[in-house]
Amino acid sequence: MTLAQKKIIPAHVPVDFEALLERVHTIGAEVICPAAIEVDRDARFPTESFAALRAEKLLSCYVPVEFGGMGLDITQVSRLCEALGHYCASTAMIFAMHQIQVACLVHHALGTPFFRDYARQMVAKQLLIASATTELGIGGDVRSSICAVKTVGDHFTLEKQAPVISYGEMADAILVTARKDDEAARSDQVQVLVRQEDYSLKQLSKWDTLGFRGTCSPGFELKSMGHIEQILPVPYAFIHSKTMHPVAHILWASLWVGLAGDAMHRARQMVRQEARKNPGVTPINATRLAEADIVLNTMKSTLAATLDEYAQSLGQDDPEAFANFGFAIRVNSLKITCSTLVVDVVQRAMIICGIQGFRNDSKLTLGRHLRDAIGAGVMVNNDRILGQNATMQIGLREG
C-alpha cells in the first residue's frame, strides 16, 4: 500500500498514537528522507514533507479535540519530533517550531472567541505558524523588545526588524513579540498573532548556512496591522515561562535525539557490515559504538526527566511551577546538554563509519547530520543560556 492509499483517521476519532507514529515513520522513509538531500543542498523549504504532514492533519495535532484537533499531549508531540529528526533535521525543526507556536495559542489564548475560531481554522486549513521573537538591536534576547504595538481604537499596527524568521515566507501566520505599547519597558511584552493577510515582509538578509538550511530563516522587516483581538490575552512573560521556553527546549531536544539516533543507526549498520566479514570476531569499531550509545542514552534520559517534570506541571496547572528558577535552569540545561551531545554522537558515528560516513555519495553519509548537529548549539547560543543559568543560580534557594 502506498502512502497516498493509507487511510487518514478523522480528527474526531480517538487517535491510536502508536499507529500515528508508525505512519510518521512511513512518511519519513517515503517522502521526507528522499527529499532531504535536495532540501539541504538548495536551502529550500521541505514542501513535500509538509504536504504529507498536512495530509495526516499533523500540524494541528496539539489542538484539543473539542476544536477538531487530535488533542495529543506534549510527550506525544515530543515523540513525533524525535521521529522526524531521523529523516530530516530541517523538517523536524520547522515542525517543532510550529508546534511551539501552537502550544502558545492552546495554553494561553483559547479563552477568547477569536482564538477559539482560529484553532478550528488551524485544523481545517492545516495552517503553518512561524515566530518572530528576536529583533535587531537586542541580539537573541527574546525577553526584550524594541518594537511596540500601537493601538488606535480597536485596531493595532506593528513594525519589527527581525534578524531571523524561520520559514517566514511559507507561513500562514506569525506570532510576534513586542512591547505592549510605546510607554512599556522592553521586557513588558505581548504576543500578537498576525495572519498572512495582515502583514508584509521585506527580506533583509539571505539564508546560506552550514546546517538547518531547509528552515529558510533570513531576516525580515515585518509590518502588520490588525484587530486588537489578535493580541494574546496574557503577558508574554507568563507565556514564555509556561510555554515558549520549556516547549521550545523540549521539542528541539527531541528532534536532536532523533538526529543522533539516525547517526547511531548508520554507525550500527557499519559495524554489522564489518561483523559479517569476520563471523565470530567482534569488530574493533563495536567498542566505539557502545560508547556512542552511552552518550545517546544520556541525551534520552535528560530529555525524559525534563519532559516528565513539565508534563506533570501542565497537568497540575500550577503557575508557580513555571516561574521557579530551578525548573528554568533544568530546562536550559536540557538544551545545553542535548545540543552538545548530539554533536558528540554524530562525530563518534562518523569515526565508526570512516570514509563511508565522510563521503557525500555514501548510503552511510553523515555530513548533513554533522552540520545540522553543530547548529544546535548556535541557535539560542549556549553561552547566552549558560549566562542565564549563572544569574539564576545566584537567586536559587538552597535545597
JSON list of N, CA and C in Angstrom, two decimals, residues 183-218:
[
{"chain": "A", "resi": 183, "resn": "GLU", "atom": "N", "xyz": [4.94, 53.18, 25.71]},
{"chain": "A", "resi": 183, "resn": "GLU", "atom": "CA", "xyz": [5.46, 53.57, 27.02]},
{"chain": "A", "resi": 183, "resn": "GLU", "atom": "C", "xyz": [6.02, 52.41, 27.81]},
{"chain": "A", "resi": 184, "resn": "ALA", "atom": "N", "xyz": [5.83, 51.19, 27.33]},
{"chain": "A", "resi": 184, "resn": "ALA", "atom": "CA", "xyz": [6.20, 50.00, 28.10]},
{"chain": "A", "resi": 184, "resn": "ALA", "atom": "C", "xyz": [7.71, 49.77, 28.09]},
{"chain": "A", "resi": 185, "resn": "ALA", "atom": "N", "xyz": [8.19, 49.13, 29.15]},
{"chain": "A", "resi": 185, "resn": "ALA", "atom": "CA", "xyz": [9.59, 48.72, 29.22]},
{"chain": "A", "resi": 185, "resn": "ALA", "atom": "C", "xyz": [9.85, 47.61, 28.21]},
{"chain": "A", "resi": 186, "resn": "ARG", "atom": "N", "xyz": [11.11, 47.40, 27.89]},
{"chain": "A", "resi": 186, "resn": "ARG", "atom": "CA", "xyz": [11.46, 46.40, 26.88]},
{"chain": "A", "resi": 186, "resn": "ARG", "atom": "C", "xyz": [10.98, 45.00, 27.24]},
{"chain": "A", "resi": 187, "resn": "SER", "atom": "N", "xyz": [10.92, 44.73, 28.54]},
{"chain": "A", "resi": 187, "resn": "SER", "atom": "CA", "xyz": [10.52, 43.39, 28.98]},
{"chain": "A", "resi": 187, "resn": "SER", "atom": "C", "xyz": [9.01, 43.26, 29.18]},
{"chain": "A", "resi": 188, "resn": "ASP", "atom": "N", "xyz": [8.28, 44.37, 29.04]},
{"chain": "A", "resi": 188, "resn": "ASP", "atom": "CA", "xyz": [6.82, 44.36, 29.21]},
{"chain": "A", "resi": 188, "resn": "ASP", "atom": "C", "xyz": [6.19, 44.06, 27.85]},
{"chain": "A", "resi": 189, "resn": "GLN", "atom": "N", "xyz": [6.14, 42.77, 27.53]},
{"chain": "A", "resi": 189, "resn": "GLN", "atom": "CA", "xyz": [5.81, 42.34, 26.17]},
{"chain": "A", "resi": 189, "resn": "GLN", "atom": "C", "xyz": [4.45, 41.68, 26.07]},
{"chain": "A", "resi": 190, "resn": "VAL", "atom": "N", "xyz": [3.94, 41.68, 24.85]},
{"chain": "A", "resi": 190, "resn": "VAL", "atom": "CA", "xyz": [2.78, 40.89, 24.48]},
{"chain": "A", "resi": 190, "resn": "VAL", "atom": "C", "xyz": [3.16, 40.04, 23.28]},
{"chain": "A", "resi": 191, "resn": "GLN", "atom": "N", "xyz": [2.30, 39.10, 22.97]},
{"chain": "A", "resi": 191, "resn": "GLN", "atom": "CA", "xyz": [2.48, 38.26, 21.78]},
{"chain": "A", "resi": 191, "resn": "GLN", "atom": "C", "xyz": [1.26, 38.47, 20.88]},
{"chain": "A", "resi": 192, "resn": "VAL", "atom": "N", "xyz": [1.52, 38.70, 19.60]},
{"chain": "A", "resi": 192, "resn": "VAL", "atom": "CA", "xyz": [0.45, 39.05, 18.66]},
{"chain": "A", "resi": 192, "resn": "VAL", "atom": "C", "xyz": [0.44, 38.05, 17.51]},
{"chain": "A", "resi": 193, "resn": "LEU", "atom": "N", "xyz": [-0.73, 37.54, 17.19]},
{"chain": "A", "resi": 193, "resn": "LEU", "atom": "CA", "xyz": [-0.88, 36.67, 16.01]},
{"chain": "A", "resi": 193, "resn": "LEU", "atom": "C", "xyz": [-1.17, 37.55, 14.81]},
{"chain": "A", "resi": 194, "resn": "VAL", "atom": "N", "xyz": [-0.25, 37.57, 13.85]},
{"chain": "A", "resi": 194, "resn": "VAL", "atom": "CA", "xyz": [-0.50, 38.30, 12.61]},
{"chain": "A", "resi": 194, "resn": "VAL", "atom": "C", "xyz": [-0.65, 37.28, 11.49]},
{"chain": "A", "resi": 195, "resn": "ARG", "atom": "N", "xyz": [-1.75, 37.37, 10.78]},
{"chain": "A", "resi": 195, "resn": "ARG", "atom": "CA", "xyz": [-2.03, 36.43, 9.70]},
{"chain": "A", "resi": 195, "resn": "ARG", "atom": "C", "xyz": [-1.43, 36.93, 8.38]},
{"chain": "A", "resi": 196, "resn": "GLN", "atom": "N", "xyz": [-1.29, 36.03, 7.45]},
{"chain": "A", "resi": 196, "resn": "GLN", "atom": "CA", "xyz": [-0.63, 36.36, 6.19]},
{"chain": "A", "resi": 196, "resn": "GLN", "atom": "C", "xyz": [-1.28, 37.58, 5.52]},
{"chain": "A", "resi": 197, "resn": "GLU", "atom": "N", "xyz": [-2.59, 37.68, 5.64]},
{"chain": "A", "resi": 197, "resn": "GLU", "atom": "CA", "xyz": [-3.27, 38.82, 5.03]},
{"chain": "A", "resi": 197, "resn": "GLU", "atom": "C", "xyz": [-3.08, 40.11, 5.82]},
{"chain": "A", "resi": 198, "resn": "ASP", "atom": "N", "xyz": [-2.52, 40.00, 7.02]},
{"chain": "A", "resi": 198, "resn": "ASP", "atom": "CA", "xyz": [-2.33, 41.17, 7.88]},
{"chain": "A", "resi": 198, "resn": "ASP", "atom": "C", "xyz": [-0.97, 41.84, 7.72]},
{"chain": "A", "resi": 199, "resn": "TYR", "atom": "N", "xyz": [0.00, 41.16, 7.12]},
{"chain": "A", "resi": 199, "resn": "TYR", "atom": "CA", "xyz": [1.37, 41.68, 7.18]},
{"chain": "A", "resi": 199, "resn": "TYR", "atom": "C", "xyz": [2.07, 41.65, 5.83]},
{"chain": "A", "resi": 200, "resn": "SER", "atom": "N", "xyz": [3.15, 42.42, 5.76]},
{"chain": "A", "resi": 200, "resn": "SER", "atom": "CA", "xyz": [4.07, 42.37, 4.62]},
{"chain": "A", "resi": 200, "resn": "SER", "atom": "C", "xyz": [5.46, 42.09, 5.15]},
{"chain": "A", "resi": 201, "resn": "LEU", "atom": "N", "xyz": [6.26, 41.41, 4.36]},
{"chain": "A", "resi": 201, "resn": "LEU", "atom": "CA", "xyz": [7.63, 41.07, 4.73]},
{"chain": "A", "resi": 201, "resn": "LEU", "atom": "C", "xyz": [8.59, 41.62, 3.69]},
{"chain": "A", "resi": 202, "resn": "LYS", "atom": "N", "xyz": [9.62, 42.31, 4.16]},
{"chain": "A", "resi": 202, "resn": "LYS", "atom": "CA", "xyz": [10.71, 42.75, 3.30]},
{"chain": "A", "resi": 202, "resn": "LYS", "atom": "C", "xyz": [11.98, 42.05, 3.75]},
{"chain": "A", "resi": 203, "resn": "GLN", "atom": "N", "xyz": [12.55, 41.23, 2.88]},
{"chain": "A", "resi": 203, "resn": "GLN", "atom": "CA", "xyz": [13.71, 40.44, 3.27]},
{"chain": "A", "resi": 203, "resn": "GLN", "atom": "C", "xyz": [14.93, 41.33, 3.48]},
{"chain": "A", "resi": 204, "resn": "LEU", "atom": "N", "xyz": [15.61, 41.09, 4.62]},
{"chain": "A", "resi": 204, "resn": "LEU", "atom": "CA", "xyz": [16.77, 41.88, 5.00]},
{"chain": "A", "resi": 204, "resn": "LEU", "atom": "C", "xyz": [18.09, 41.16, 4.81]},
{"chain": "A", "resi": 205, "resn": "SER", "atom": "N", "xyz": [18.06, 39.84, 4.71]},
{"chain": "A", "resi": 205, "resn": "SER", "atom": "CA", "xyz": [19.30, 39.06, 4.61]},
{"chain": "A", "resi": 205, "resn": "SER", "atom": "C", "xyz": [19.01, 37.76, 3.89]},
{"chain": "A", "resi": 206, "resn": "LYS", "atom": "N", "xyz": [20.07, 37.00, 3.61]},
{"chain": "A", "resi": 206, "resn": "LYS", "atom": "CA", "xyz": [19.94, 35.70, 2.95]},
{"chain": "A", "resi": 206, "resn": "LYS", "atom": "C", "xyz": [20.10, 34.59, 4.00]},
{"chain": "A", "resi": 207, "resn": "TRP", "atom": "N", "xyz": [19.80, 33.38, 3.57]},
{"chain": "A", "resi": 207, "resn": "TRP", "atom": "CA", "xyz": [19.94, 32.22, 4.46]},
{"chain": "A", "resi": 207, "resn": "TRP", "atom": "C", "xyz": [20.83, 31.20, 3.76]},
{"chain": "A", "resi": 208, "resn": "ASP", "atom": "N", "xyz": [22.13, 31.33, 3.97]},
{"chain": "A", "resi": 208, "resn": "ASP", "atom": "CA", "xyz": [23.12, 30.42, 3.39]},
{"chain": "A", "resi": 208, "resn": "ASP", "atom": "C", "xyz": [24.00, 29.96, 4.54]},
{"chain": "A", "resi": 209, "resn": "THR", "atom": "N", "xyz": [23.63, 28.86, 5.16]},
{"chain": "A", "resi": 209, "resn": "THR", "atom": "CA", "xyz": [24.21, 28.45, 6.43]},
{"chain": "A", "resi": 209, "resn": "THR", "atom": "C", "xyz": [24.86, 27.07, 6.34]},
{"chain": "A", "resi": 210, "resn": "LEU", "atom": "N", "xyz": [25.53, 26.71, 7.41]},
{"chain": "A", "resi": 210, "resn": "LEU", "atom": "CA", "xyz": [26.19, 25.41, 7.48]},
{"chain": "A", "resi": 210, "resn": "LEU", "atom": "C", "xyz": [25.17, 24.28, 7.61]},
{"chain": "A", "resi": 211, "resn": "GLY", "atom": "N", "xyz": [24.18, 24.48, 8.48]},
{"chain": "A", "resi": 211, "resn": "GLY", "atom": "CA", "xyz": [23.17, 23.45, 8.71]},
{"chain": "A", "resi": 211, "resn": "GLY", "atom": "C", "xyz": [21.78, 24.04, 8.84]},
{"chain": "A", "resi": 212, "resn": "PHE", "atom": "N", "xyz": [20.79, 23.17, 9.07]},
{"chain": "A", "resi": 212, "resn": "PHE", "atom": "CA", "xyz": [19.38, 23.59, 9.15]},
{"chain": "A", "resi": 212, "resn": "PHE", "atom": "C", "xyz": [19.01, 24.50, 7.98]},
{"chain": "A", "resi": 213, "resn": "ARG", "atom": "N", "xyz": [19.52, 24.15, 6.82]},
{"chain": "A", "resi": 213, "resn": "ARG", "atom": "CA", "xyz": [19.38, 25.03, 5.66]},
{"chain": "A", "resi": 213, "resn": "ARG", "atom": "C", "xyz": [17.93, 25.09, 5.17]},
{"chain": "A", "resi": 214, "resn": "GLY", "atom": "N", "xyz": [17.20, 24.01, 5.33]},
{"chain": "A", "resi": 214, "resn": "GLY", "atom": "CA", "xyz": [15.82, 23.98, 4.86]},
{"chain": "A", "resi": 214, "resn": "GLY", "atom": "C", "xyz": [14.84, 24.76, 5.71]},
{"chain": "A", "resi": 215, "resn": "THR", "atom": "N", "xyz": [15.30, 25.30, 6.86]},
{"chain": "A", "resi": 215, "resn": "THR", "atom": "CA", "xyz": [14.39, 26.10, 7.68]},
{"chain": "A", "resi": 215, "resn": "THR", "atom": "C", "xyz": [14.12, 27.47, 7.06]},
{"chain": "A", "resi": 216, "resn": "CYS", "atom": "N", "xyz": [14.95, 27.87, 6.10]},
{"chain": "A", "resi": 216, "resn": "CYS", "atom": "CA", "xyz": [14.74, 29.13, 5.35]},
{"chain": "A", "resi": 216, "resn": "CYS", "atom": "C", "xyz": [14.48, 30.29, 6.31]},
{"chain": "A", "resi": 217, "resn": "SER", "atom": "N", "xyz": [15.55, 30.72, 6.99]},
{"chain": "A", "resi": 217, "resn": "SER", "atom": "CA", "xyz": [15.42, 31.65, 8.11]},
{"chain": "A", "resi": 217, "resn": "SER", "atom": "C", "xyz": [16.16, 32.97, 7.92]},
{"chain": "A", "resi": 218, "resn": "PRO", "atom": "N", "xyz": [15.92, 33.70, 6.83]},
{"chain": "A", "resi": 218, "resn": "PRO", "atom": "CA", "xyz": [16.55, 35.02, 6.70]},
{"chain": "A", "resi": 218, "resn": "PRO", "atom": "C", "xyz": [15.88, 36.03, 7.61]}
]
